[in-house]
């Protein structure tokens, strides 16, 4: 049986990639429980924070972890440390830091993992952007002019849309073909219906709180 750890409030998941102190503080203000994905423990401790738990295969955990931290080693190599965390953390929502930026293969792997857990509220926070799996029926309040991008990791089709400069109604999106990046909000509310899960949405990071609300 898979060991799980439950939280009543949001969790800030820290990966081993670049993490800015301001971004970490912004995440913790909304998701106050810090949890590390393997080497993310070092990122947290370098910024003066001790994780409440460390989850992963522990192959990139550098240095000692203070007593009292809940250690959850997972030896299988079929999933990433980010995926291991999402499979074992029960929380109202998670904000991931240290997963966007840095190594491109790590970023792509993290985006792919988002699609494995469409029912979870998970948002990745990076230096410029937030990224998350686009719900099949999604709406959000933004400022006109805000950048709104959709990148298909699996083929999917826009069924309907509102509030976008370039509507995606009927747009067949596929990596290597037509995609939906660099769109723009033209009204306060943006609404999108997709025919299935498959697209990652990318917005400026100032909309982190609005994105979490939209995923509720």
Short mmCIF file of C-alpha atoms in Angstrom, two decimals:
data_model
loop_
_atom_site.label_atom_id
_atom_site.label_comp_id
_atom_site.label_asym_id
_atom_site.label_seq_id
_atom_site.Cartn_x
_atom_site.Cartn_y
_atom_site.Cartn_z
CA UNK A 1 0.00 0.00 0.00
CA UNK A 2 1.31 3.44 -0.93
CA UNK A 3 2.16 5.58 2.07
CA UNK A 4 0.43 8.95 1.96
CA UNK A 5 0.69 12.18 3.91
CA UNK A 6 -2.28 14.51 4.36
CA UNK A 7 -2.46 18.26 4.88
CA UNK A 8 -5.45 20.44 5.66
CA UNK A 9 -3.98 23.43 3.81
CA UNK A 10 -2.07 23.94 0.59
CA UNK A 11 1.37 22.42 0.04
CA UNK A 12 4.38 24.10 -1.55
CA UNK A 13 6.27 21.37 -3.40
CA UNK A 14 9.94 22.22 -3.96
CA UNK A 15 11.92 20.66 -6.79
CA UNK A 16 15.66 20.78 -7.29
CA UNK A 17 15.56 23.42 -10.03
CA UNK A 18 16.06 27.18 -9.60
CA UNK A 19 13.87 28.70 -6.88
CA UNK A 20 13.77 32.44 -6.24
CA UNK A 21 13.26 33.49 -2.63
CA UNK A 22 10.43 35.87 -3.57
CA UNK A 23 8.65 33.11 -5.50
CA UNK A 24 9.05 30.70 -2.62
CA UNK A 25 7.60 33.24 -0.19
CA UNK A 26 4.69 33.91 -2.56
CA UNK A 27 3.96 30.19 -2.77
CA UNK A 28 4.16 29.69 0.99
CA UNK A 29 1.81 32.61 1.60
CA UNK A 30 -0.87 30.58 -0.20
CA UNK A 31 0.35 27.05 0.51
CA UNK A 32 2.04 27.10 3.93
CA UNK A 33 3.31 23.49 4.12
CA UNK A 34 6.75 23.02 2.47
CA UNK A 35 7.41 19.55 1.06
CA UNK A 36 10.52 18.65 -0.91
CA UNK A 37 10.83 16.40 -3.93
CA UNK A 38 14.19 14.76 -3.22
CA UNK A 39 16.89 17.38 -3.96
CA UNK A 40 14.35 20.16 -3.43
CA UNK A 41 15.14 19.78 0.26
CA UNK A 42 18.48 21.44 -0.37
CA UNK A 43 16.78 24.31 -2.16
CA UNK A 44 14.47 24.90 0.78
CA UNK A 45 17.19 24.67 3.41
CA UNK A 46 19.46 27.00 1.43
CA UNK A 47 16.67 29.58 1.75
CA UNK A 48 16.29 28.98 5.48
CA UNK A 49 13.31 26.61 5.41
CA UNK A 50 13.06 23.05 6.69
CA UNK A 51 10.67 20.82 4.73
CA UNK A 52 7.93 19.04 6.60
CA UNK A 53 8.50 15.99 4.40
CA UNK A 54 10.93 14.78 1.75
CA UNK A 55 9.63 12.39 -0.92
CA UNK A 56 11.58 10.71 -3.71
CA UNK A 57 14.24 8.20 -4.57
CA UNK A 58 16.76 10.24 -2.56
CA UNK A 59 19.42 10.04 -5.27
CA UNK A 60 19.99 13.80 -5.34
CA UNK A 61 19.49 14.60 -1.67
CA UNK A 62 22.62 16.47 -0.64
CA UNK A 63 23.55 16.88 3.01
CA UNK A 64 21.79 15.90 6.20
CA UNK A 65 18.12 16.58 6.80
CA UNK A 66 17.18 17.81 10.30
CA UNK A 67 15.57 15.40 12.74
CA UNK A 68 11.81 15.40 12.68
CA UNK A 69 11.43 15.70 8.90
CA UNK A 70 9.11 13.02 7.53
CA UNK A 71 11.25 11.01 5.09
CA UNK A 72 9.39 9.02 2.41
CA UNK A 73 11.90 7.14 0.23
CA UNK A 74 10.43 5.66 -2.97
CA UNK A 75 12.81 3.37 -4.81
CA UNK A 76 10.92 2.73 -8.07
CA UNK A 77 12.29 4.51 -11.13
CA UNK A 78 9.18 4.53 -13.33
CA UNK A 79 8.06 7.96 -12.12
CA UNK A 80 9.74 11.28 -11.45
CA UNK A 81 10.20 12.67 -7.95
CA UNK A 82 7.47 15.21 -8.76
CA UNK A 83 5.12 12.38 -9.67
CA UNK A 84 6.08 10.48 -6.53
CA UNK A 85 5.06 13.55 -4.50
CA UNK A 86 1.70 14.03 -6.20
CA UNK A 87 0.89 10.35 -5.71
CA UNK A 88 1.56 10.59 -1.97
CA UNK A 89 0.45 14.08 -0.91
CA UNK A 90 -3.21 14.71 -0.12
CA UNK A 91 -3.85 18.45 0.07
CA UNK A 92 -6.45 20.96 -1.13
CA UNK A 93 -3.89 22.18 -3.68
CA UNK A 94 -0.18 22.21 -4.43
CA UNK A 95 2.11 24.94 -5.76
CA UNK A 96 5.28 23.60 -7.32
CA UNK A 97 8.49 25.64 -7.27
CA UNK A 98 11.79 24.53 -8.72
CA UNK A 99 10.15 22.60 -11.58
CA UNK A 100 10.04 25.31 -14.26
CA UNK A 101 13.37 26.64 -15.51
CA UNK A 102 16.76 25.04 -15.19
CA UNK A 103 17.12 21.83 -17.17
CA UNK A 104 14.70 21.63 -20.09
CA UNK A 105 14.19 17.86 -19.71
CA UNK A 106 13.15 18.36 -16.08
CA UNK A 107 10.70 21.09 -17.07
CA UNK A 108 9.14 18.94 -19.79
CA UNK A 109 8.88 15.99 -17.41
CA UNK A 110 7.11 18.16 -14.81
CA UNK A 111 4.62 19.45 -17.39
CA UNK A 112 3.92 15.88 -18.47
CA UNK A 113 3.27 14.82 -14.87
CA UNK A 114 0.58 17.50 -14.58
CA UNK A 115 -1.54 15.59 -17.08
CA UNK A 116 -1.30 12.43 -14.97
CA UNK A 117 -3.21 14.12 -12.12
CA UNK A 118 -5.98 16.18 -13.78
CA UNK A 119 -8.19 15.96 -10.69
CA UNK A 120 -5.59 17.59 -8.44
CA UNK A 121 -5.20 21.37 -8.11
CA UNK A 122 -1.52 21.72 -9.03
CA UNK A 123 0.16 24.89 -10.31
CA UNK A 124 3.82 25.23 -11.20
CA UNK A 125 5.37 28.60 -10.42
CA UNK A 126 8.43 29.77 -12.36
CA UNK A 127 10.45 32.93 -12.80
CA UNK A 128 8.02 34.35 -15.40
CA UNK A 129 5.03 32.04 -15.57
CA UNK A 130 2.58 29.71 -13.92
CA UNK A 131 1.66 26.47 -15.68
CA UNK A 132 -1.07 23.93 -15.01
CA UNK A 133 -3.16 21.27 -16.73
CA UNK A 134 -6.06 23.00 -18.46
CA UNK A 135 -9.43 21.70 -17.20
CA UNK A 136 -11.84 20.59 -19.91
CA UNK A 137 -14.20 23.39 -18.82
CA UNK A 138 -12.21 26.32 -17.47
CA UNK A 139 -12.84 29.99 -16.77
CA UNK A 140 -10.74 32.63 -15.07
CA UNK A 141 -10.82 36.35 -14.32
CA UNK A 142 -7.89 38.23 -15.87
CA UNK A 143 -6.96 41.71 -16.98
CA UNK A 144 -7.49 42.52 -20.66
CA UNK A 145 -4.14 42.19 -22.39
CA UNK A 146 -2.96 39.30 -20.19
CA UNK A 147 -1.01 36.62 -22.03
CA UNK A 148 -2.80 33.27 -22.21
CA UNK A 149 -1.07 30.27 -23.79
CA UNK A 150 -2.15 26.69 -24.36
CA UNK A 151 0.42 24.06 -25.28
CA UNK A 152 -0.83 20.57 -26.19
CA UNK A 153 1.13 17.69 -24.73
CA UNK A 154 -1.58 15.37 -26.05
CA UNK A 155 -3.81 16.08 -29.06
CA UNK A 156 -6.92 18.03 -28.03
CA UNK A 157 -9.47 20.32 -29.64
CA UNK A 158 -10.95 23.60 -28.55
CA UNK A 159 -14.75 23.21 -28.39
CA UNK A 160 -15.56 26.80 -27.47
CA UNK A 161 -13.88 29.88 -26.04
CA UNK A 162 -14.68 33.41 -24.93
CA UNK A 163 -12.59 36.42 -23.99
CA UNK A 164 -9.59 35.52 -26.18
CA UNK A 165 -8.20 37.68 -28.97
CA UNK A 166 -7.86 34.57 -31.12
CA UNK A 167 -10.70 32.13 -30.34
CA UNK A 168 -9.70 28.47 -30.19
CA UNK A 169 -13.14 27.13 -31.20
CA UNK A 170 -12.54 24.10 -33.38
CA UNK A 171 -8.76 24.40 -33.13
CA UNK A 172 -7.10 20.98 -33.31
CA UNK A 173 -4.01 21.34 -31.14
CA UNK A 174 -1.10 18.94 -31.35
CA UNK A 175 2.60 19.23 -30.58
CA UNK A 176 4.40 19.59 -33.89
CA UNK A 177 1.29 21.12 -35.47
CA UNK A 178 -1.17 23.84 -34.49
CA UNK A 179 -0.74 25.04 -30.92
CA UNK A 180 -2.37 27.77 -28.86
CA UNK A 181 0.48 29.83 -27.42
CA UNK A 182 0.79 33.63 -27.18
CA UNK A 183 -2.95 34.31 -27.11
CA UNK A 184 -4.34 37.27 -25.18
CA UNK A 185 -7.30 38.09 -22.96
CA UNK A 186 -9.59 40.79 -24.36
CA UNK A 187 -12.13 40.82 -21.52
CA UNK A 188 -12.20 40.32 -17.78
CA UNK A 189 -13.35 36.72 -18.08
CA UNK A 190 -11.74 34.06 -20.22
CA UNK A 191 -13.59 30.78 -20.72
CA UNK A 192 -12.41 27.70 -22.58
CA UNK A 193 -13.95 24.29 -23.23
CA UNK A 194 -11.71 21.48 -24.53
CA UNK A 195 -12.78 18.08 -25.82
CA UNK A 196 -10.43 16.34 -23.41
CA UNK A 197 -7.39 16.77 -21.18
CA UNK A 198 -4.10 17.36 -22.95
CA UNK A 199 -3.17 21.05 -22.92
CA UNK A 200 -1.02 22.86 -20.40
CA UNK A 201 -2.06 26.47 -19.80
CA UNK A 202 0.65 29.09 -19.22
CA UNK A 203 -0.04 32.54 -17.76
CA UNK A 204 2.08 35.32 -16.21
CA UNK A 205 2.94 34.43 -12.63
CA UNK A 206 1.09 37.43 -11.18
CA UNK A 207 -2.09 35.40 -11.74
CA UNK A 208 -1.06 32.62 -9.37
CA UNK A 209 -3.90 33.26 -6.92
CA UNK A 210 -6.45 33.71 -9.72
CA UNK A 211 -5.37 30.40 -11.26
CA UNK A 212 -5.81 28.56 -7.95
CA UNK A 213 -9.29 30.04 -7.64
CA UNK A 214 -10.14 29.03 -11.20
CA UNK A 215 -9.14 25.42 -10.50
CA UNK A 216 -11.38 25.15 -7.45
#
